[in-house]
Tab-separated table of C-alpha atoms in Angstrom:
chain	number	residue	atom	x	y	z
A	1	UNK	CA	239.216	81.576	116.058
A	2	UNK	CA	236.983	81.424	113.094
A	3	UNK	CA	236.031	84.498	111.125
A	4	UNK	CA	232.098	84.179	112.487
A	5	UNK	CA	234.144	84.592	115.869
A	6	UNK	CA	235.988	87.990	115.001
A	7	UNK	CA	233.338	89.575	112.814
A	8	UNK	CA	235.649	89.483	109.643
A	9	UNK	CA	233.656	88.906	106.652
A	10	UNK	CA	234.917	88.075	103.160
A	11	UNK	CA	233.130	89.499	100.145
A	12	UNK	CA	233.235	86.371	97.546
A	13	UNK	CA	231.741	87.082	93.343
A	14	UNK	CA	229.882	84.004	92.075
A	15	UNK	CA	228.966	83.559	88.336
A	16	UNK	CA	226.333	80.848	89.284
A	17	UNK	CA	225.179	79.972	93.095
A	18	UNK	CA	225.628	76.007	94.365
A	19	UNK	CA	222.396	75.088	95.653
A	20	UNK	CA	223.277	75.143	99.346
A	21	UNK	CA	224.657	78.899	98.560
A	22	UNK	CA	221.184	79.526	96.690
A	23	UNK	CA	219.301	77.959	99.877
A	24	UNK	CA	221.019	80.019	102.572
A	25	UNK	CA	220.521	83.168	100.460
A	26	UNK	CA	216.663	82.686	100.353
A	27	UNK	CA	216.747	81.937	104.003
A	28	UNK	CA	218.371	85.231	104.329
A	29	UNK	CA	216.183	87.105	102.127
A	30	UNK	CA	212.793	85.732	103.660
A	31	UNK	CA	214.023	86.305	107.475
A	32	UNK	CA	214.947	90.296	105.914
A	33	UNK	CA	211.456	90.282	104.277
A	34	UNK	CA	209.929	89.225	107.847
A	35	UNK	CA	212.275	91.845	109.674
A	36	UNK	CA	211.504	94.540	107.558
A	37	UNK	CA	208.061	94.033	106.271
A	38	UNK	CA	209.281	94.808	102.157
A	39	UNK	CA	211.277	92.291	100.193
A	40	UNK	CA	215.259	93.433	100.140
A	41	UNK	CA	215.378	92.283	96.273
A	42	UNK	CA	213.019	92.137	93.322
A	43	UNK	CA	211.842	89.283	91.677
A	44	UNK	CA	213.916	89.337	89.529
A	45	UNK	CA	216.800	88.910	91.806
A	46	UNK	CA	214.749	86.044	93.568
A	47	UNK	CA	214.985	84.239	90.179
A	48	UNK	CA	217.937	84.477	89.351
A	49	UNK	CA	219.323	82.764	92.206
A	50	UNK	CA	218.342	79.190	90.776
A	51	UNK	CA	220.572	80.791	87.092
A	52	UNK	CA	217.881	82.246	85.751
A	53	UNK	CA	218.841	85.276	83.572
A	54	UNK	CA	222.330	86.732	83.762
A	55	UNK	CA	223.050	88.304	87.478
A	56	UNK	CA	226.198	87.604	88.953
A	57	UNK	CA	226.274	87.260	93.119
A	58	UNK	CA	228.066	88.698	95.800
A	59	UNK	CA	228.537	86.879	99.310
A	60	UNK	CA	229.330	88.382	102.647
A	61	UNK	CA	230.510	85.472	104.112
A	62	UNK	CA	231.586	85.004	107.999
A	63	UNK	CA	233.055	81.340	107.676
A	64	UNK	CA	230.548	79.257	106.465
A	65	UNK	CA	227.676	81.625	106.954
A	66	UNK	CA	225.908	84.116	104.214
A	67	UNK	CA	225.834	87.131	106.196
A	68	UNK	CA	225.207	89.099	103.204
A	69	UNK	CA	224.121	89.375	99.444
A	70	UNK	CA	224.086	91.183	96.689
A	71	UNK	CA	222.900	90.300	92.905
A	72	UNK	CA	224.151	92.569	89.842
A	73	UNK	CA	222.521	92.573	86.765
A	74	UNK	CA	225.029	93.542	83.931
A	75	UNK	CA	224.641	96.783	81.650
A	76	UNK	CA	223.051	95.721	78.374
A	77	UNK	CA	222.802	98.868	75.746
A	78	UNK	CA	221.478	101.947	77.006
A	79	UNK	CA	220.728	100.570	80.841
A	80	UNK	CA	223.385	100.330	83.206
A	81	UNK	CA	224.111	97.527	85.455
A	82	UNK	CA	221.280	97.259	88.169
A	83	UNK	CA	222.338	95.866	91.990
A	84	UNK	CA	220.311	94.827	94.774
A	85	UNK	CA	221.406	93.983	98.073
A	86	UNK	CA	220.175	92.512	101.665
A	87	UNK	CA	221.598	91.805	105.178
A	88	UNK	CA	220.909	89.314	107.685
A	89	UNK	CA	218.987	91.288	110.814
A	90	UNK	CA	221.916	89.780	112.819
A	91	UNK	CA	224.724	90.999	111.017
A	92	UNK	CA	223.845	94.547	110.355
A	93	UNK	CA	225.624	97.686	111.609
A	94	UNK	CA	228.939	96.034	110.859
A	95	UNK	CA	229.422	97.583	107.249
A	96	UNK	CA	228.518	94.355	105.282
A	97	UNK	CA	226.016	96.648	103.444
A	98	UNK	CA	227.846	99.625	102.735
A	99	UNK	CA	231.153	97.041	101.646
A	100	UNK	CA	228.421	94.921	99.372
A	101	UNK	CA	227.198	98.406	98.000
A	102	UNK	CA	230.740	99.490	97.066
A	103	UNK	CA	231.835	96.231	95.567
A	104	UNK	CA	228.437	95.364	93.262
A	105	UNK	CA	228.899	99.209	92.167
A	106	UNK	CA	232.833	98.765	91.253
A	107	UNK	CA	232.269	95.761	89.381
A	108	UNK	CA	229.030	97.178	87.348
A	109	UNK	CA	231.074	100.362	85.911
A	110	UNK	CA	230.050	103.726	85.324
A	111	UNK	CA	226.632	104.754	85.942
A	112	UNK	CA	225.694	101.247	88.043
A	113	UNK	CA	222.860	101.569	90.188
A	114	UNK	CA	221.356	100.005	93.388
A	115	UNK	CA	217.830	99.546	93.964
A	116	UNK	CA	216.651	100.166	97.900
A	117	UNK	CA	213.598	98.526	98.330
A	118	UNK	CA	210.975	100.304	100.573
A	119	UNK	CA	213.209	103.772	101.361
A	120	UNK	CA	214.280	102.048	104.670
A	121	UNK	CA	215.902	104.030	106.812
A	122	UNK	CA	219.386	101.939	107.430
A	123	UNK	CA	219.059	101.473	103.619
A	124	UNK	CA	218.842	105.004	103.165
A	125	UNK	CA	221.859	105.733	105.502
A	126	UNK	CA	223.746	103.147	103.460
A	127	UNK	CA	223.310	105.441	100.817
A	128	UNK	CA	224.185	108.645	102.277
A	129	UNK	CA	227.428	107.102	104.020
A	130	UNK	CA	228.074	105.737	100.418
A	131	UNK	CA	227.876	109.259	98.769
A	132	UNK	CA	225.365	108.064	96.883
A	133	UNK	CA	222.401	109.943	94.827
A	134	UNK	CA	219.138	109.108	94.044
A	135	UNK	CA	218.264	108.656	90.151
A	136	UNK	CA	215.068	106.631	89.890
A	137	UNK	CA	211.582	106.274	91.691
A	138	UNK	CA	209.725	103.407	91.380
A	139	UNK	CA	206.427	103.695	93.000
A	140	UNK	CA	203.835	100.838	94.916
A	141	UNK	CA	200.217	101.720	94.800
A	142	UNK	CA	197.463	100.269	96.075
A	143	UNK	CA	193.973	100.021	96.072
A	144	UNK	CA	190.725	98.192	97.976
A	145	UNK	CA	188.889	95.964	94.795
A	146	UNK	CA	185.545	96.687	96.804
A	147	UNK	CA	185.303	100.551	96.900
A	148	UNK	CA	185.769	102.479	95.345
A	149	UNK	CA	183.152	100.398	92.710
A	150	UNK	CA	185.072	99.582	89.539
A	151	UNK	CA	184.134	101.243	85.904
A	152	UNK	CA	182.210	98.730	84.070
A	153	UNK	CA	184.187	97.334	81.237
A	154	UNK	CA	182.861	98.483	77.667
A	155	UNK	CA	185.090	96.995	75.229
A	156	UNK	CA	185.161	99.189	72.171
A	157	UNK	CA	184.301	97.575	68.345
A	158	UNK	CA	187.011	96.379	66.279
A	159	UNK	CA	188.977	94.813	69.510
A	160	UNK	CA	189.212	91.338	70.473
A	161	UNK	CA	190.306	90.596	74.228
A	162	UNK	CA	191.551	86.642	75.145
A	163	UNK	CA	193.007	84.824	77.907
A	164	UNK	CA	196.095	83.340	77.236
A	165	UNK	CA	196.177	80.147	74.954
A	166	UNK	CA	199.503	78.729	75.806
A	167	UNK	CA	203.483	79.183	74.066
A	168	UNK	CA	201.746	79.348	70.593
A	169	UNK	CA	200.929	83.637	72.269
A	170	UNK	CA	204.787	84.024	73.425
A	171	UNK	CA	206.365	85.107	70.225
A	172	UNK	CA	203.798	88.203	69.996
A	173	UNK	CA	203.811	88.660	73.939
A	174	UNK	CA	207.654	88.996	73.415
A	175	UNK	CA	207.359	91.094	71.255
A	176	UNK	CA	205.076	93.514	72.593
A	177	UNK	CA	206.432	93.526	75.778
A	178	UNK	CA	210.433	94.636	74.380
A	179	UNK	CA	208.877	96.874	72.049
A	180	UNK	CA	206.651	98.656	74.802
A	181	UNK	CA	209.538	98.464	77.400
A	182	UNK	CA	212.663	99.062	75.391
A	183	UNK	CA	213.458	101.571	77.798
A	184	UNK	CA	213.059	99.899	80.775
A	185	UNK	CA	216.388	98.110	82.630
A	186	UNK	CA	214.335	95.068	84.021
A	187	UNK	CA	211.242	94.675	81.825
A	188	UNK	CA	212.557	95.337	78.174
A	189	UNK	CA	214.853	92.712	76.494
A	190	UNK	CA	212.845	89.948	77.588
A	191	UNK	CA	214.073	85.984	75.718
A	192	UNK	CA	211.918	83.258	75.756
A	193	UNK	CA	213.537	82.235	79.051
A	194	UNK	CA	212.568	85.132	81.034
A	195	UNK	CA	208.541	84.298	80.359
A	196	UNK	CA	209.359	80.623	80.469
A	197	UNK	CA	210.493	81.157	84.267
A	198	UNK	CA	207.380	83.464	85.038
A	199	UNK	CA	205.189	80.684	83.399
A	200	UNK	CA	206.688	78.189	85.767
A	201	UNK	CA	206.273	80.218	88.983
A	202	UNK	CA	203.477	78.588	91.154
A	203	UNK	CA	201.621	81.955	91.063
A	204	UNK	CA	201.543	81.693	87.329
A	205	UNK	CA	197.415	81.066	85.902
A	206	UNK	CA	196.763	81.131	82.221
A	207	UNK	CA	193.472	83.096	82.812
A	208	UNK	CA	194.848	86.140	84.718
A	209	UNK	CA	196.955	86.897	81.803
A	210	UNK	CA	194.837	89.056	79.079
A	211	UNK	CA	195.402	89.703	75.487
A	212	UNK	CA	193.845	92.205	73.245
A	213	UNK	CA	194.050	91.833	69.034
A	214	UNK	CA	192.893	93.877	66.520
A	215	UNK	CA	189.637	91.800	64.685
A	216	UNK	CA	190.808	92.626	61.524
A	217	UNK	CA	194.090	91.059	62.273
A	218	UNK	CA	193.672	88.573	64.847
A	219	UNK	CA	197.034	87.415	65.125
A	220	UNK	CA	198.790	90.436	65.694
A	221	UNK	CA	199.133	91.332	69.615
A	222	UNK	CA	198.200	95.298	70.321
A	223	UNK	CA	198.410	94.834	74.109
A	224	UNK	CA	198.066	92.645	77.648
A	225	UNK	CA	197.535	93.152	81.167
A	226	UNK	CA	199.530	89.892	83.397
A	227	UNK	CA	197.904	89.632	86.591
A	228	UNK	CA	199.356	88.077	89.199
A	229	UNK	CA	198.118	87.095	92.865
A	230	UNK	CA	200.762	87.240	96.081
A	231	UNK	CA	199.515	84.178	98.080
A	232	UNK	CA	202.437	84.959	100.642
A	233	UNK	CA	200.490	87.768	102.193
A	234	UNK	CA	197.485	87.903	104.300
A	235	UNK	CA	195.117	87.905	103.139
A	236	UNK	CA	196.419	87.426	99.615
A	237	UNK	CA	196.697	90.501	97.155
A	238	UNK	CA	196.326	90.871	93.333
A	239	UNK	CA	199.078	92.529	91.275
A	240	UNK	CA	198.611	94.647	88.319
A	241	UNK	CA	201.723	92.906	87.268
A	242	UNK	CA	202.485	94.216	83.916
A	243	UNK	CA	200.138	96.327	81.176
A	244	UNK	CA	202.183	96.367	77.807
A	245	UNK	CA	200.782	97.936	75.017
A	246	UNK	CA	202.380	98.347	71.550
A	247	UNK	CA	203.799	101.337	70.738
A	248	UNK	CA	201.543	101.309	67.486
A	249	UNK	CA	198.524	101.244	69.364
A	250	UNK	CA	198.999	103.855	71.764
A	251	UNK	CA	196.016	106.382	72.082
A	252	UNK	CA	193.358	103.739	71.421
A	253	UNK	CA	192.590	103.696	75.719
A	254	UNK	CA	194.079	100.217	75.482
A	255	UNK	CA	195.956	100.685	78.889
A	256	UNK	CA	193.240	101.805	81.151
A	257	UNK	CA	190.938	99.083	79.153
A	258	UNK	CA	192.899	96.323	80.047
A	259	UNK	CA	193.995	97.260	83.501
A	260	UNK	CA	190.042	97.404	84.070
A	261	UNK	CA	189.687	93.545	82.883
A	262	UNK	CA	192.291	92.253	85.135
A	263	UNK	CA	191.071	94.205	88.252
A	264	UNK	CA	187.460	92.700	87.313
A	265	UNK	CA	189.174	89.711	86.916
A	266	UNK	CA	191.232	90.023	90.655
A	267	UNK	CA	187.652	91.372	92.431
A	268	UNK	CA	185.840	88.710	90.837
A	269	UNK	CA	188.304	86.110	92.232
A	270	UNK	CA	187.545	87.394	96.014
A	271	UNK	CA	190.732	89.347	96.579
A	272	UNK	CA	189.883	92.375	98.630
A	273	UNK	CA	193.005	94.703	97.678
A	274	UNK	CA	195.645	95.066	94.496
A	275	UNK	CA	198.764	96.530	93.894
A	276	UNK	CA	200.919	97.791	90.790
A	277	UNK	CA	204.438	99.039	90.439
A	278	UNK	CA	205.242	102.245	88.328
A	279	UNK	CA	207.873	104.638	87.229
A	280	UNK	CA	207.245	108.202	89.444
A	281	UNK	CA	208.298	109.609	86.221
A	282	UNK	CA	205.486	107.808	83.771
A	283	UNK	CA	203.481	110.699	84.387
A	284	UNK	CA	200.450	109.003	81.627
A	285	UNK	CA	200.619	105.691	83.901
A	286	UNK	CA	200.238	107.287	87.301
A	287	UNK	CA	197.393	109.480	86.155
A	288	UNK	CA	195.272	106.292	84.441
A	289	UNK	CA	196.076	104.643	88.447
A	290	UNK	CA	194.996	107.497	90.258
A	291	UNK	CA	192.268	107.720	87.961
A	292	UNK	CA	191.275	104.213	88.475
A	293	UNK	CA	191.336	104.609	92.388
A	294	UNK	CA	195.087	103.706	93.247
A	295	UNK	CA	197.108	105.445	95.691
A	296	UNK	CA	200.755	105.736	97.488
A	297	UNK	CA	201.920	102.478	99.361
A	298	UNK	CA	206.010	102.655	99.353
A	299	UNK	CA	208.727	104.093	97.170
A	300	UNK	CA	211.464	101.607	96.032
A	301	UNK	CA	214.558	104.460	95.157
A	302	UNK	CA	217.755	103.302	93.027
A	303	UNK	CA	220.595	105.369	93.875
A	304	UNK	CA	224.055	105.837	91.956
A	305	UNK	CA	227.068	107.658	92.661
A	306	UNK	CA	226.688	111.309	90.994
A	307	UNK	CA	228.856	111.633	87.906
């Protein structure tokens, strides 16, 4: 009798995925995404399934099937290892979740954290049966790109705002975004291969992705705004997908300035709705979105155990 047969499942680490292991995991993770109507994993996670980045993996398997998955993202300086986690619809109430939970936050060390994407309720029960507690908020907002009408765009003297020209911009998009995110586990610490696998994602367009200089010296980056469109949903949606400003040029209303461009730019491109991702916490970020019309869609929560 084969271990599919009994239900006995075998959690297996992986420093890099085969690609059959890599196919049957994004099988999984789209039928979960169908199931559950929110993505189990980030992006993130998603990429790093082909070795992008530097995520280990953790299979539930039942024989030859991936009945389960989890990707950990190893503690680099101040941020502690990050985990994220998905079961097949089949397969669940059988504890391959809480047992992928346990394992991913054993092998991340102290502080580790889980994300749960959309505050599901099994995911949520995970958690409680786990003993974990929650430590971070991320929030999803939303808003329609029709009404409420968009603020013109007035873009004050002395600043110069550009599409992106190509690689010759990554050095000084690098280095804005690591100096404005340096405190952020996912976004800050970003190498050349990080953009390099954004810029070869078929979502990926040269002229959503806005950069603002300083005139008097052109070649030094002060902020962007990376737009990005989901094609996958219907109809499509825009993505205020990351505003980075330099820490240097805080105050100057760069942030709300350049968030306006890209909506202009998403509106003008006939999407009818966008969406942005922000920390509950960034109490300056979620006022300029509420200001500019966004509201509450879903709460992604990573949890930890307490101590």
């Amino acid at each position: 009798m084969s271990p599919a047969d009994t239900g006995e499942f075998e959690l297996r680490w992986f420093e890099l995925l085969s690609p059959d292991h890599a196919d049957r995991v994004s099988a999984l993770l789209a039928a979960a995404t169908a199931a559950d109507g929110v993505a189990p994993v980030s992006e993130q996670a998603v990429l790093g399934l082909r070795g992008e980045g530097s995520s280990r993996h953790l299979l539930a398997l039942l024989g030859d099937e991936v009945a389960g998955y989890a990707s950990l993202t190893p503690a680099h300086g101040e941020h502690p290892a990050m985990a994220e986690a998905a079961v097949a619809s089949a397969r669940r109430g059988r504890g391959i979740g809480r047992d992928l939970v346990a394992a991913a936050l054993a092998a991340g060390g102290p502080g580790a954290r889980i994300w749960a994407h959309g505050k599901l309720p099994a995911a949520e029960a995970v958690a409680r049966r786990s003993g974990l507690a929650a430590v971070r908020e991320l929030w999803q907002l939303r808003r329609a790109l029709a009404t409420p009408e968009l603020p013109e765009v007035e873009v004050p003297a002395g600043i110069e705002v550009r599409t992106y020209a190509g690689p010759a911009d990554d050095s000084e998009l690098l280095r804005v975004n690591n100096a404005a995110f340096d405190w952020h586990p996912e976004q800050g610490g970003w190498s050349g291969s990080e953009l390099a696998a954004r810029r070869a994602e078929s979502w990926f367009d040269p002229a959503g992705l806005f950069l603002a200089f300083d005139a008097r010296q052109p070649q030094r980056l002060l902020g962007f705004h990376w737009t990005k469109v989901h094609y996958d949903e219907d109809p499509p949606a825009g993505e205020v997908y990351v505003v980075g400003i330099d820490p240097t040029a805080q105050g100057r209303g760069l942030g709300r300035l350049l968030t306006l461009i890209g909506l202009h730019h998403l509106r003008d491109a006939g999407l009818g709705e966008v969406l942005l991702y922000t920390e509950a916490d960034n109490t300056a970020a979620v006022r300029t979105y509420r200001g500019l019309g966004f509201a509450p869609a879903h709460i992604d929560i990573a949890y930890s155990l307490p101590g």
